[in-house]
């Protein structure tokens, strides 16, 4: 569903008389800078100035349906059809110019939105004149594309188009839309997940002027004329609920194992039993907790639902899918509903933004007036769908310093749901298996995905989905085997890699960080070390390798990630600085997820409902991030919105091991967890477990 | 609060503020209404963002009488006669503040939700310490969260702003 092009060129772009180019894109800018990158691509393919290009994103009935903006796919699969449309448009413009000027197309050149005769630049026609009346043709899927050598914008760090307004506070996010006569609404949430609404005491808020209560079954909302009064009324409203609840958090991983009902073998090279029969297998289990998207701005939407149609402004990753759901709910035909993408706060996956849009629409429908709805932070952290907990057990066998057998069994729920509905179990657990397979050349590899139909907390896609956990497990375990083999973790990886691009990112990051093994050292009372990790995102995406430098206070258990070096290859680089911004952001966010983040819940509901109880990394704790980009202009552009995330947690765990000999197999790497794991080492002194000593002794 | 309080508060009062150099009179029906709602919903100054509502994230930072404050934590009833500077009041007319120039130069943002609060806080920091170290910058901004992970870029931008400002002053 990603990127499939509707045929007419006119669905993708139009050129005004004055040369302004309007590009209609089904992918949306989630704060990542993709708007700028797509404009660069179109500007080069059309051969127009960059500032002539205006990108219109995610608007039903206007932009093409390119599916949801997910999976780092906007450049990878979202841009190619756009590029083909722009190339077709340029071809049509050249043909029209040839006709009008009475010369062959081969004699024409383009530059800055003007067609002219080669060697006779005075004979020219502007695109604006040639494009009058539109293009009237289909996108030619076979149209020749311009070569990378002609690019003027792609490959350069043009500044993002949105930032001049953002630094002035003048960029209107979805949170900043205000309609005349608009109500402010919010939901009244139950005390326990899944509780049924028994009674609402409307008299409890009788003292609030001009407040409405909307109740439809267990759906309960209040609305008032301003946001503050709405919050106060919702806080004050007396309600009674029954039932509901959550399982015991301490049993999350056991339940995941117990409830897995579908098993899929996604990779089986055979010969695994033979490999394990001859060698003693090393085994380890890794755990990843529930995590929240933690958007800084909670989900928000504005809806104006009338009897004959509706407009919903929201930060949805998929406006067409949302429209279909709204049509069902509002009993309106799809073409009577307009869903308009307005940028929100960075979402990093399905953070509940579509729910906010649906809630606003239902309340607007009930009130017969426009409604703005913004979740509170407690609602967002408490009620957003979560990146689900996962569990993996790995087994590996070594012979003569090489891995001859590798088995990864992962337990996961699906990492996807749409508007509350979870899909039926699928062999890939909807990306729960992402990166479960390693890209190393290993004697025999087997991957088994155990799929639980649901999770303890409602799950959804969180940046990199199952890959964050799976690569944490794989790359930690790879280091464990390297240690058993007495090998340098970098050398051990290179020894198991044939893919030259994979080798290149590892070699580059080793150079950038001046890798000399985990090289434990001390800094006063702190034990310091370095860890490495590598992955190719989703098996066919960007290649990324990271080396982290960590300091561990062994008395308190506190882990400080001081520096992260990253080498990154995502093929053709459209905007190097935009790419660096994504990589650095991924690295810092992933450090936060690895060190700090776990959603806690009691038997009723989530209790990690503010930034004290769901802490994320703050300014003083951010590591220094150094980046080396490998540009491959001849290769297709691969997405960069997620890949860096997946190598950070294992690189930190490997660094902590290098520094202290303590192997962390469960995220987050809190001080308490470090101390508990160190306790497990009991009779072994820490220093004798340090891998450098061990490597030397071998 | 109880329903009784809500009725009692509905007696309308006025509060006078100087917002970004302009005198604004606000009708107040609930003196406990936090400043952030007054700015956004009454005065139409939506550059200031509402996020946590409990002073933990810095998205709603404004200057009150020159001091950085959380607009979600200040009751409008306590602010009569105060001078408030929001993101819209940073910079000089059409000219960007050096902090804003530097943030652009470093492309130090992604979604931008945290940015107005950071700009306000950073302008106050540079006003009292024209040459802050990276550590001072990070410590000063510890109360500002950015989920996109732009911390490094923001710190580099503020160092750049400090250097630029110093260069101009000498």
Tab-separated table of C-alpha atoms in Angstrom, chain B residues 11-137:
chain	number	residue	atom	x	y	z
B	11	UNK	CA	-18.000	36.950	39.454
B	12	UNK	CA	-15.911	38.619	36.767
B	13	UNK	CA	-12.810	40.516	37.675
B	14	UNK	CA	-10.136	42.017	35.489
B	15	UNK	CA	-6.395	41.539	35.479
B	16	UNK	CA	-4.042	43.895	33.711
B	17	UNK	CA	-0.897	42.478	32.146
B	18	UNK	CA	1.784	43.931	29.943
B	19	UNK	CA	2.272	41.203	27.348
B	20	UNK	CA	5.129	41.630	24.893
B	21	UNK	CA	5.112	45.353	25.582
B	22	UNK	CA	1.392	45.768	25.122
B	23	UNK	CA	-1.096	46.493	27.891
B	24	UNK	CA	-3.783	43.786	27.939
B	25	UNK	CA	-6.836	43.631	30.148
B	26	UNK	CA	-8.159	40.154	30.795
B	27	UNK	CA	-11.618	39.353	32.112
B	28	UNK	CA	-11.146	36.738	34.763
B	29	UNK	CA	-14.016	34.491	35.827
B	30	UNK	CA	-11.704	32.037	37.589
B	31	UNK	CA	-8.605	33.549	39.198
B	32	UNK	CA	-6.997	30.106	39.355
B	33	UNK	CA	-6.936	29.785	35.560
B	34	UNK	CA	-3.287	29.215	34.635
B	35	UNK	CA	-1.574	31.847	32.515
B	36	UNK	CA	-1.010	29.401	29.650
B	37	UNK	CA	-4.764	29.251	28.938
B	38	UNK	CA	-5.071	33.024	29.131
B	39	UNK	CA	-2.275	33.449	26.608
B	40	UNK	CA	-3.486	30.797	24.188
B	41	UNK	CA	-7.257	30.935	24.457
B	42	UNK	CA	-7.944	34.524	25.505
B	43	UNK	CA	-5.128	36.502	23.922
B	44	UNK	CA	-4.603	34.270	20.881
B	45	UNK	CA	-0.867	33.901	21.582
B	46	UNK	CA	-0.546	30.252	20.621
B	47	UNK	CA	3.216	30.141	20.282
B	48	UNK	CA	3.305	29.126	23.951
B	49	UNK	CA	2.557	25.385	24.078
B	50	UNK	CA	0.621	23.445	26.684
B	51	UNK	CA	1.996	20.021	27.448
B	52	UNK	CA	2.275	18.569	30.958
B	53	UNK	CA	0.296	21.167	32.871
B	54	UNK	CA	2.407	20.513	35.973
B	55	UNK	CA	5.677	22.363	35.419
B	56	UNK	CA	7.730	19.320	34.414
B	57	UNK	CA	8.499	19.891	30.725
B	58	UNK	CA	9.110	23.574	29.990
B	59	UNK	CA	6.988	23.753	26.826
B	60	UNK	CA	4.992	26.685	28.234
B	61	UNK	CA	7.945	28.729	29.513
B	62	UNK	CA	7.462	32.503	29.477
B	63	UNK	CA	9.208	35.388	31.184
B	64	UNK	CA	7.327	37.092	33.996
B	65	UNK	CA	9.019	40.316	35.008
B	66	UNK	CA	12.112	39.013	33.237
B	67	UNK	CA	12.259	35.668	35.041
B	68	UNK	CA	11.597	32.318	33.379
B	69	UNK	CA	8.379	30.777	34.653
B	70	UNK	CA	6.037	27.931	33.712
B	71	UNK	CA	2.830	29.462	32.377
B	72	UNK	CA	0.918	26.310	33.368
B	73	UNK	CA	1.786	26.890	37.030
B	74	UNK	CA	0.863	30.568	37.409
B	75	UNK	CA	-2.684	31.508	38.386
B	76	UNK	CA	-3.901	34.532	36.466
B	77	UNK	CA	-5.343	35.995	39.666
B	78	UNK	CA	-1.818	36.424	41.037
B	79	UNK	CA	-0.439	38.227	38.004
B	80	UNK	CA	-2.160	41.601	38.022
B	81	UNK	CA	0.379	44.229	36.963
B	82	UNK	CA	2.934	41.694	35.718
B	83	UNK	CA	5.030	42.008	32.613
B	84	UNK	CA	4.917	38.865	30.486
B	85	UNK	CA	7.147	37.998	27.556
B	86	UNK	CA	6.108	35.091	25.352
B	87	UNK	CA	7.823	33.561	22.330
B	88	UNK	CA	5.985	36.114	20.192
B	89	UNK	CA	7.814	38.868	22.100
B	90	UNK	CA	11.316	37.439	21.650
B	91	UNK	CA	13.366	39.303	19.061
B	92	UNK	CA	13.010	42.878	18.031
B	93	UNK	CA	10.071	43.476	15.756
B	94	UNK	CA	10.844	41.651	12.564
B	95	UNK	CA	14.400	40.836	13.644
B	96	UNK	CA	15.166	37.440	15.097
B	97	UNK	CA	16.831	37.165	18.501
B	98	UNK	CA	20.431	35.819	18.308
B	99	UNK	CA	19.145	32.616	19.924
B	100	UNK	CA	16.666	32.152	17.094
B	101	UNK	CA	19.303	32.919	14.466
B	102	UNK	CA	21.617	30.336	16.021
B	103	UNK	CA	18.903	27.701	16.323
B	104	UNK	CA	18.233	28.131	12.609
B	105	UNK	CA	21.918	27.979	11.788
B	106	UNK	CA	22.217	24.679	13.670
B	107	UNK	CA	18.801	23.449	12.412
B	108	UNK	CA	18.183	22.636	16.041
B	109	UNK	CA	14.628	21.369	15.920
B	110	UNK	CA	12.379	18.648	14.622
B	111	UNK	CA	8.695	18.831	15.564
B	112	UNK	CA	9.272	22.112	17.372
B	113	UNK	CA	6.800	21.599	20.207
B	114	UNK	CA	9.454	22.262	22.853
B	115	UNK	CA	11.099	25.052	20.921
B	116	UNK	CA	9.168	28.155	22.083
B	117	UNK	CA	9.891	27.298	25.711
B	118	UNK	CA	13.545	26.696	24.951
B	119	UNK	CA	13.882	29.951	23.020
B	120	UNK	CA	12.346	31.905	25.891
B	121	UNK	CA	14.576	30.192	28.482
B	122	UNK	CA	17.699	30.584	26.361
B	123	UNK	CA	17.101	34.279	25.765
B	124	UNK	CA	16.861	34.770	29.531
B	125	UNK	CA	20.023	32.741	30.086
B	126	UNK	CA	22.045	34.793	27.596
B	127	UNK	CA	20.704	38.009	29.083
B	128	UNK	CA	22.204	37.177	32.466
B	129	UNK	CA	25.207	35.134	31.265
B	130	UNK	CA	26.371	36.152	27.787
B	131	UNK	CA	28.948	33.364	27.600
B	132	UNK	CA	27.551	30.226	29.223
B	133	UNK	CA	29.502	26.974	29.001
B	134	UNK	CA	27.936	23.875	27.472
B	135	UNK	CA	27.454	22.539	30.994
B	136	UNK	CA	25.738	25.725	32.142
B	137	UNK	CA	23.450	25.607	29.107
